[in-house]
Tab-separated table of C-alpha atoms in Angstrom:
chain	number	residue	atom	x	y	z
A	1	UNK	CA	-10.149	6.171	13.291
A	2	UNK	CA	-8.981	7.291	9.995
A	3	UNK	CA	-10.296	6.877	6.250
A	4	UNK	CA	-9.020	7.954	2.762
A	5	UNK	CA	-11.624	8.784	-0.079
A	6	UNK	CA	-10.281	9.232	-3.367
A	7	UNK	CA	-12.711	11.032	-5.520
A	8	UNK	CA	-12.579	9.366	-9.154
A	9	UNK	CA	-12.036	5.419	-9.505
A	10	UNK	CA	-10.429	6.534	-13.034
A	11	UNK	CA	-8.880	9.926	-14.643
A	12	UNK	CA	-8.394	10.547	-17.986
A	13	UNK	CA	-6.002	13.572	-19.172
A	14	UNK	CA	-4.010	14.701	-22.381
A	15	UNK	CA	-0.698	14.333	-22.681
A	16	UNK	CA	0.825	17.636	-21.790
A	17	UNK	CA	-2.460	18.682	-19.820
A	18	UNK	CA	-2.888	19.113	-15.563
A	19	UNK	CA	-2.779	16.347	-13.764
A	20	UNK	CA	-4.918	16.317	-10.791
A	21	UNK	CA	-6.038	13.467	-8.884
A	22	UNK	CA	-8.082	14.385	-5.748
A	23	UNK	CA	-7.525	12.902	-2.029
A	24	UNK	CA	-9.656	13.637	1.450
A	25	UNK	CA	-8.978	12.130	4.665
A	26	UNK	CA	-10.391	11.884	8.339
A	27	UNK	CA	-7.786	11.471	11.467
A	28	UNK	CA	-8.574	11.875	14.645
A	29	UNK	CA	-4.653	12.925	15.736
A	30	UNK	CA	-2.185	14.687	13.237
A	31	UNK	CA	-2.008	12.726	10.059
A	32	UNK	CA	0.923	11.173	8.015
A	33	UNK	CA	-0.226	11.426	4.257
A	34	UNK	CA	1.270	9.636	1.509
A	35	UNK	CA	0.970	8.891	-2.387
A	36	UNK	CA	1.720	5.797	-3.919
A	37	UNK	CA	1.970	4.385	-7.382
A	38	UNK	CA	1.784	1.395	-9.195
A	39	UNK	CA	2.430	-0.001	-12.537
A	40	UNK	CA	1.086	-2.901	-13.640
A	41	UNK	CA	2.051	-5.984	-12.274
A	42	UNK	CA	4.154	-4.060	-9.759
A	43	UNK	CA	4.381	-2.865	-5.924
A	44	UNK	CA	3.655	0.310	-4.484
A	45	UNK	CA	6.305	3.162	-5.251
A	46	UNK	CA	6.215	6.089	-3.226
A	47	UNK	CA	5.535	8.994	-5.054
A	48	UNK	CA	5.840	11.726	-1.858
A	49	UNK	CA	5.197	11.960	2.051
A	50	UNK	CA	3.824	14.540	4.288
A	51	UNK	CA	4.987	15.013	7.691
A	52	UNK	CA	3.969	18.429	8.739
A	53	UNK	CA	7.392	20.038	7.894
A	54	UNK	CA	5.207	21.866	5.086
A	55	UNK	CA	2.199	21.804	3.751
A	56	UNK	CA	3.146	21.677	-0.364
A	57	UNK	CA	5.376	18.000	-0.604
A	58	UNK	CA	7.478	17.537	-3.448
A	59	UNK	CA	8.102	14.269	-4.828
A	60	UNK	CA	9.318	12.363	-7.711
A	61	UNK	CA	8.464	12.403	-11.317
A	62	UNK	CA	7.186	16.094	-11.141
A	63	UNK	CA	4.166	15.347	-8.809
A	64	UNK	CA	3.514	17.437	-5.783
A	65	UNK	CA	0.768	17.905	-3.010
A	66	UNK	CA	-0.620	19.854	-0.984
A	67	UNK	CA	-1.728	19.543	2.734
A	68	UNK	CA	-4.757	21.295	3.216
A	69	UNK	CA	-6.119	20.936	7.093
A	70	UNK	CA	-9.296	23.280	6.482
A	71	UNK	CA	-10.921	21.111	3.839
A	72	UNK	CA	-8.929	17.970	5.245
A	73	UNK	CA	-7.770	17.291	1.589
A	74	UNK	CA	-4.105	16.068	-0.003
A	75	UNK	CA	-4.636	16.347	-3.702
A	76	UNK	CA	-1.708	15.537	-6.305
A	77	UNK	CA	-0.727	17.154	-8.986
A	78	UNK	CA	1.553	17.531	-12.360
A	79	UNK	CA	1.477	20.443	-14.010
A	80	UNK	CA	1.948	18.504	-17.563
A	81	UNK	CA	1.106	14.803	-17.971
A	82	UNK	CA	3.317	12.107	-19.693
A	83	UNK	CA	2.304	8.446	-21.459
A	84	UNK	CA	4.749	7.514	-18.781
A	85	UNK	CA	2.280	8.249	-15.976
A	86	UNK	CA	-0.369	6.036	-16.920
A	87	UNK	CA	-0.398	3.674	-13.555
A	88	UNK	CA	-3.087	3.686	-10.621
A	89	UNK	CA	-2.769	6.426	-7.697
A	90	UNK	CA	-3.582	5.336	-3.727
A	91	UNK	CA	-3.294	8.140	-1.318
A	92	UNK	CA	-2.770	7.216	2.802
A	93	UNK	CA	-3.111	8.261	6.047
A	94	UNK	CA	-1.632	6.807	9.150
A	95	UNK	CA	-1.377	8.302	12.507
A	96	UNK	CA	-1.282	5.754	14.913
A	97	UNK	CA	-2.652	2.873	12.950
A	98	UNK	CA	-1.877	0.900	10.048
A	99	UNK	CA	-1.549	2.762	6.703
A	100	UNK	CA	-4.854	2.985	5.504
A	101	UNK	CA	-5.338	3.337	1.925
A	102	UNK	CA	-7.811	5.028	-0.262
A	103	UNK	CA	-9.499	2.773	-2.871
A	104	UNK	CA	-6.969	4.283	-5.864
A	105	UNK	CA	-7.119	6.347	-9.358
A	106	UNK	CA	-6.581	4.886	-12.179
A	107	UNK	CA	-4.667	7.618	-14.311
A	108	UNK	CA	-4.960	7.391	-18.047
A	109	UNK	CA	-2.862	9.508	-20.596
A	110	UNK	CA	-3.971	9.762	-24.039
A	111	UNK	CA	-1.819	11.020	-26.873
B	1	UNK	CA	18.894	-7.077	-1.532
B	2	UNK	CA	18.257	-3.455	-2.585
B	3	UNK	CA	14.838	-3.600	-1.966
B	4	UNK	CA	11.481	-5.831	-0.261
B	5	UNK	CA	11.460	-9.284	-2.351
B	6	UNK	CA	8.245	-11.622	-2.256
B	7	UNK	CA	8.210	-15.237	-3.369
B	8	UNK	CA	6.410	-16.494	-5.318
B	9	UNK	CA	5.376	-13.926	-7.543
B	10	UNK	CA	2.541	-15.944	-8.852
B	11	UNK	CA	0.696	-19.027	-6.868
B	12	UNK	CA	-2.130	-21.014	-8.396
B	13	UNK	CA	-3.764	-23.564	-5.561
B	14	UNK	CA	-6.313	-25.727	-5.242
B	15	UNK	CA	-9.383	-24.809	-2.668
B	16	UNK	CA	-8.597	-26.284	0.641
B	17	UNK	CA	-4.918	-26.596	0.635
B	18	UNK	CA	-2.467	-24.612	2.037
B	19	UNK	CA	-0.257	-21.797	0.536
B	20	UNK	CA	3.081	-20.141	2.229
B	21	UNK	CA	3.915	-16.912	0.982
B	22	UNK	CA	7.329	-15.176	1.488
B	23	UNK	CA	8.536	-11.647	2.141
B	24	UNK	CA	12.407	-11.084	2.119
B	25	UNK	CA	12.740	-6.976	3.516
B	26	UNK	CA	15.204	-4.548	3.331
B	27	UNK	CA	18.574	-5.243	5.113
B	28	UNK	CA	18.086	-3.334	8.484
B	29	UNK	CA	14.437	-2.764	8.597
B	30	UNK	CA	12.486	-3.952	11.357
B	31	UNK	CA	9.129	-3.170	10.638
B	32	UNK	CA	7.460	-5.545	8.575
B	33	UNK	CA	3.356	-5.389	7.190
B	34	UNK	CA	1.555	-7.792	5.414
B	35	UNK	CA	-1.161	-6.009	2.832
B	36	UNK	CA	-4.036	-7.461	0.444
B	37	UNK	CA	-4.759	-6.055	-2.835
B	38	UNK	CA	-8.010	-7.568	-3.789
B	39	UNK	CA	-10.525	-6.170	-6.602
B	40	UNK	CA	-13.272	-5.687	-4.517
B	41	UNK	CA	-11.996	-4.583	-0.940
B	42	UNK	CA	-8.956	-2.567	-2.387
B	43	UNK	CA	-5.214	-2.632	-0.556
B	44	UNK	CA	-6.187	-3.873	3.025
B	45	UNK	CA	-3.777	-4.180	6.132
B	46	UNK	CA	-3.023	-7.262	7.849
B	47	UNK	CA	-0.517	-7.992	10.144
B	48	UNK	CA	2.575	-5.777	11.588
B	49	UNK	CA	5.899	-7.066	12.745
B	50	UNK	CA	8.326	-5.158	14.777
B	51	UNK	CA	11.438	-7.634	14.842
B	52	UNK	CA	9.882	-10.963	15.700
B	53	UNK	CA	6.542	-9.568	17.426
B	54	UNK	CA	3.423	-9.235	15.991
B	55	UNK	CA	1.644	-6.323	17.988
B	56	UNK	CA	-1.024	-5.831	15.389
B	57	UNK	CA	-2.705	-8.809	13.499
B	58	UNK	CA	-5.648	-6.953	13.767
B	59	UNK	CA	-6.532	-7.293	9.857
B	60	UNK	CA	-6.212	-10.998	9.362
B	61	UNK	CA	-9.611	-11.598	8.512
B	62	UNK	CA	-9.896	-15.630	10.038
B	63	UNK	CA	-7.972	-18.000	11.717
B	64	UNK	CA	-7.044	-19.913	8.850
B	65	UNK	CA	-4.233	-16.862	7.680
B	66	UNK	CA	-0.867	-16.665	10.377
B	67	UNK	CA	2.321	-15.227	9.750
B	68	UNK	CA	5.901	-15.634	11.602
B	69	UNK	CA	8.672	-13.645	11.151
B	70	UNK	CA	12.065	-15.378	12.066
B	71	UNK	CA	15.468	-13.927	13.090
B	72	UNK	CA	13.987	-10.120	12.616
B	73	UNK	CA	14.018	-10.363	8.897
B	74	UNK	CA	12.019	-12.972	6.804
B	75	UNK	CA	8.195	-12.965	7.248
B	76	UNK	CA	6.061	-16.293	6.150
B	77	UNK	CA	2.166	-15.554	5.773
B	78	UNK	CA	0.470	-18.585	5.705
B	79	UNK	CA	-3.323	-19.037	4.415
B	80	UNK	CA	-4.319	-22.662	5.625
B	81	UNK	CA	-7.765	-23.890	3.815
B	82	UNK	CA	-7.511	-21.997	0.953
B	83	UNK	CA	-10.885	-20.706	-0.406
B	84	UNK	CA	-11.575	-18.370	-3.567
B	85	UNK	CA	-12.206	-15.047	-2.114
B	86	UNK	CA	-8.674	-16.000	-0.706
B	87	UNK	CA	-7.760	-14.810	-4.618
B	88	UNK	CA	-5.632	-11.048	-4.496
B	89	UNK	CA	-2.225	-10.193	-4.521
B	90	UNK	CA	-0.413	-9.993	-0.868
B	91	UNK	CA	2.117	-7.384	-0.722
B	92	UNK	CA	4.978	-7.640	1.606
B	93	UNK	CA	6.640	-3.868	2.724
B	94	UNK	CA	9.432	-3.132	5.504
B	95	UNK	CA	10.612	0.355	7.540
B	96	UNK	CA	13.037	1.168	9.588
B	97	UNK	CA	11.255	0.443	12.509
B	98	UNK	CA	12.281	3.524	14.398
B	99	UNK	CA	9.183	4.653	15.216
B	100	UNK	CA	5.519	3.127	14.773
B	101	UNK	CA	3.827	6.717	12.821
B	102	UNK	CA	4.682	7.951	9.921
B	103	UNK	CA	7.610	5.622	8.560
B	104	UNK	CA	7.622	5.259	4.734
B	105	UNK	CA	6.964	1.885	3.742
B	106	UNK	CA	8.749	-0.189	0.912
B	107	UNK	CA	6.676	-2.323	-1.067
B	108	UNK	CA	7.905	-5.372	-2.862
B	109	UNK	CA	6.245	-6.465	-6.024
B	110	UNK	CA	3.834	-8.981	-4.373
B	111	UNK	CA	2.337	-12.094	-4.925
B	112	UNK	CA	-0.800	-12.848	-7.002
B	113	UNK	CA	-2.317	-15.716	-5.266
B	114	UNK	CA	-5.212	-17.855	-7.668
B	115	UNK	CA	-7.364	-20.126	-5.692
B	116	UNK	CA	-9.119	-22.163	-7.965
């Protein structure tokens, strides 16, 4: 079985500050971890993937994450935060089910 | 198209009647999933296609929601009976299909389904 907890329902940062929006998983076999994001009234856009080809994932918009097996964690980050981030974070894990989807962050950016 | 299309974007119903919902993928992908994004329960799998087969429709959650995919490309879920906790947005997404783990899905925009 596998589950996503995403610690925070709702993040508030500065524009210009760290971004950090925290992600813990359980698998039971290797897991497939991914970020989404969505803007209002919109699908999910994938924001970056890991696959085990290494454990810091670079994806698009800045953001970035790191695999870390020991504490079973996938956190995502942005070194400095824009108004144009404002939009709700899910994190995911498949393996060999169905992508299974954390509850989501809402990310707010204040001026 | 360039990417997963869902029609309608928005449905207001009636309890009790019936709703079709419609998920147009990307050109070559054979995967297909059916999510709901509901306030309370969060994004929430439903049903898998790979081409026309459905070997997991392990998250409908009653017998009153099916789904058919024709021809390997459009998918049809269809919610018979409508009731109000039927209410969330149903997102349509589509992958290659090369392999079931670890594919990156493409979501279309969705649609918000009202039952009133």
């Amino acid at each position: 079985a596998q589950s996503v907890t995403q610690l925070g329902s709702h993040v508030s940062v500065s524009e210009g500050a760290l971004v950090l929006l925290r992600c813990n998983y359980s698998s039971s076999v290797p897991p497939y971890l991914f970020w989404y994001v969505q803007y209002p009234n919109q699908g999910l856009q994938l924001l970056l993937k890991y696959t085990s080809a290494a454990t810091l994932v670079k994806g698009i918009n800045g953001f970035e994450a790191e695999f870390k097996k020991s504490e079973t964690s996938f956190h995502l980050t942005k070194p400095s935060a824009h108004m144009s981030d404002a939009a709700e974070y899910f994190c995911a894990v498949t393996g060999n089910t169905p992508l299974v989807f954390g509850k989501g962050t809402r990310l707010s950016v204040i001026a | 198209g360039a990417g997963v299309s869902q029609s309608p974007s928005n449905k207001v119903t009636e309890k009790g009647k019936d709703v079709e919902l419609r998920c147009d993928p990307i050109s070559g992908h054979t995967a297909l999933y059916w999510y709901r994004q509901s306030l309370g329960q969060g994004l929430e799998f439903l049903i898998y296609f790979q081409g026309n087969s459905a070997p997991d429709k392990s998250g409908l959650p009653s017998d009153r929601f099916s789904a058919e995919r024709t021809g390997g490309s459009v998918s049809t879920l269809t919610i018979q009976r409508t009731q109000q906790e039927d209410s969330a947005v149903y997102l349509c997404a589509s992958s290659l299909g090369l392999k079931r783990e670890g594919e990156t899905q493409y979501f279309g925009p969705g649609t918000r389904l009202l039952v009133l």
